[in-house]
C-alpha positions as semicolon CSV with decimal commas, in nm:
position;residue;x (nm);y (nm);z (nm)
1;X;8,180;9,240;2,185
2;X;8,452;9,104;1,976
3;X;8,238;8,898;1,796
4;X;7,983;9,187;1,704
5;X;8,288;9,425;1,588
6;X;8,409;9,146;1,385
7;X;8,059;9,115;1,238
8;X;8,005;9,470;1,191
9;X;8,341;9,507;1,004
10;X;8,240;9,286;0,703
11;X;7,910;9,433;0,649
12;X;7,918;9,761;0,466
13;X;7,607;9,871;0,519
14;X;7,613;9,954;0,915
15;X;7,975;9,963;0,973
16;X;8,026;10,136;1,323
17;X;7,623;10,116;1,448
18;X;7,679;9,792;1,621
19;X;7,998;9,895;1,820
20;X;7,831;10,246;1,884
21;X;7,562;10,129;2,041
22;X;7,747;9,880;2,243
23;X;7,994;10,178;2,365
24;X;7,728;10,343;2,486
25;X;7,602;10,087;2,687
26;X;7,936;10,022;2,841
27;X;7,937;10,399;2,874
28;X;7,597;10,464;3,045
29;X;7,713;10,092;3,263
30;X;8,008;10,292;3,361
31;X;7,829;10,603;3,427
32;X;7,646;10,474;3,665
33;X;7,836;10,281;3,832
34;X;8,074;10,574;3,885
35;X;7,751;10,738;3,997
36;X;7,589;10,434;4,267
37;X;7,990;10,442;4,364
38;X;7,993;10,868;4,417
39;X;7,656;10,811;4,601
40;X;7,802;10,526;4,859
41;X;8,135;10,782;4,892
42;X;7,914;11,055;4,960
43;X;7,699;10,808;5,200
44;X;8,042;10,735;5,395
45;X;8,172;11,057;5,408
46;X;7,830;11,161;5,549
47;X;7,787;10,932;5,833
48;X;8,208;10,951;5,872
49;X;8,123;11,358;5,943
50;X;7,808;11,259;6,175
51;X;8,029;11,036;6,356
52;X;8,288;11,331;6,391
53;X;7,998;11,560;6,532
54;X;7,853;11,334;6,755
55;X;8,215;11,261;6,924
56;X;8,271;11,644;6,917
57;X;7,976;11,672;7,090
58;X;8,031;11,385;7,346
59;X;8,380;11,569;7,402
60;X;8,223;11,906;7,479
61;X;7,937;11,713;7,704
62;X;8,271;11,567;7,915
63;X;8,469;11,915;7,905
64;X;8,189;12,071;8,068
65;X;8,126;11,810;8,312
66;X;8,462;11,883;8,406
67;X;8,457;12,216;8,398
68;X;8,181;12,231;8,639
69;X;8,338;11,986;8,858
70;X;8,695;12,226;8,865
71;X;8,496;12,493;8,955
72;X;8,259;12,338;9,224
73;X;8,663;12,225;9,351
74;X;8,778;12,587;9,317
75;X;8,465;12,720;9,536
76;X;8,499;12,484;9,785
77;X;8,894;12,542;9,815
78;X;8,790;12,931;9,805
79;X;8,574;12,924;10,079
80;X;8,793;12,700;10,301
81;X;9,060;12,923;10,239
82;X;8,842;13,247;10,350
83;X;8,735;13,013;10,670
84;X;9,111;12,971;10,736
85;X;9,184;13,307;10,647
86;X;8,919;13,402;10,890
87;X;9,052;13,200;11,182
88;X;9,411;13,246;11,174
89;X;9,296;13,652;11,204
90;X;9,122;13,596;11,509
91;X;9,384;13,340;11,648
92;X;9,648;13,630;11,547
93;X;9,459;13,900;11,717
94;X;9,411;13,662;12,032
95;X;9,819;13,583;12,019
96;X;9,889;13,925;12,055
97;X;9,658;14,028;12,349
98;X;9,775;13,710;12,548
99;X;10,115;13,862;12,423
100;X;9,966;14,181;12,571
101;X;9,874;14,050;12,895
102;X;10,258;13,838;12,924
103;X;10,366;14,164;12,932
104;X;10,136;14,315;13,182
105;X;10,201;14,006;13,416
106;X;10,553;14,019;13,387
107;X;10,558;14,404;13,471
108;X;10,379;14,344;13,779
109;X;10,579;14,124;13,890
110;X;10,933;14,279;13,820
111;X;10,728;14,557;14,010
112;X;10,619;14,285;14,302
113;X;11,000;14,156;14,309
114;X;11,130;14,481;14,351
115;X;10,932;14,604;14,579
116;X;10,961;14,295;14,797
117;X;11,229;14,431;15,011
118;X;10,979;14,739;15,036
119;X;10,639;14,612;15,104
120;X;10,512;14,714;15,469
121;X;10,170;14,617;15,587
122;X;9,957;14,843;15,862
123;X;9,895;14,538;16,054
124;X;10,261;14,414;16,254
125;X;10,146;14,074;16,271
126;X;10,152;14,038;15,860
127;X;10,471;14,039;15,672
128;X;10,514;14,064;15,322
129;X;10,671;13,693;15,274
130;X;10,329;13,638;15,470
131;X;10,144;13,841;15,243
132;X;10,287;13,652;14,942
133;X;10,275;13,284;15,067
134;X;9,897;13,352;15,126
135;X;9,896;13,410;14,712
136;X;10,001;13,061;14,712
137;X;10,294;13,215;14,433
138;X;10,621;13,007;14,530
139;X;10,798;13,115;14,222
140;X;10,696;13,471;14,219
141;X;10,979;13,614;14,112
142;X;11,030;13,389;13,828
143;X;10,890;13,557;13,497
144;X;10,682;13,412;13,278
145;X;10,771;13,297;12,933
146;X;10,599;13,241;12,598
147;X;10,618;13,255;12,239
148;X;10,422;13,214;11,954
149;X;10,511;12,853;11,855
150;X;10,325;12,781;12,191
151;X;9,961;12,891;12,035
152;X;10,021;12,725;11,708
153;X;9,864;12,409;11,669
């Protein structure tokens, strides 16, 4: 180039045609490599964006795989709950008629133990301690005791 302006500048009749022509070649040069460099940018920033999408899309994939998992968990842990739920009602409801018939039992036999001294039979040959020994009930006139911690498991 230097040589060519140098050239150029002593003839007279073409003064700037050489240099012209030469800056636009290094402009158009420059042009497009600006251009062949915007085009490999735009290439990059293309496939940088795909790659974003596809890992977005790989994320979502996992989130609902996991999603579906939680709630396959939650259903399960739902209906074991209900099943619980379901038993401890009927365990409850059993508690309190056994409580029911502790009761009963130990009404009858405050009733027995007070009525002990009372009891006559038609036939004189049977007693009442008879009478109760053939029950097989040594401890009859101890009550009977229970609580709840006894029908938990």
């Amino acid at each position: 180039m230097a040589s060519s302006s140098g050239a150029s500048s002593g003839s007279t009749l073409l003064p700037n045609s050489g240099s012209e022509e030469n800056l636009q070649l290094v402009m158009d040069q420059r042009k497009r490599k600006r251009m062949l460099s915007n085009r490999e940018s735009a290439r990059r920033s293309r496939m940088r964006k795909q790659k974003h999408l596809d890992d977005l899309m790989a994320q979502v994939a996992q989130l609902r795989k996991e999603n579906n998992q939680i709630l396959t968990t939650i259903n399960f842990t739902t209906q074991h709950y209900l099943n619980i739920d379901a038993e401890n009602s009927v365990l409850r409801a059993q508690m309190g008629e056994l409580n029911h018939r502790l009761q009963s039992l130990n009404e009858i036999i405050s009733y027995l133990n007070a009525s002990n001294n009372v009891f006559e039979t038609e036939d004189p040959q049977i007693s009442s301690e008879s009478f109760m020994n053939s029950w097989n009930m040594p401890y009859l006139n101890q009550p009977i005791m229970a609580s709840a911690e006894m029908f938990q498991y």
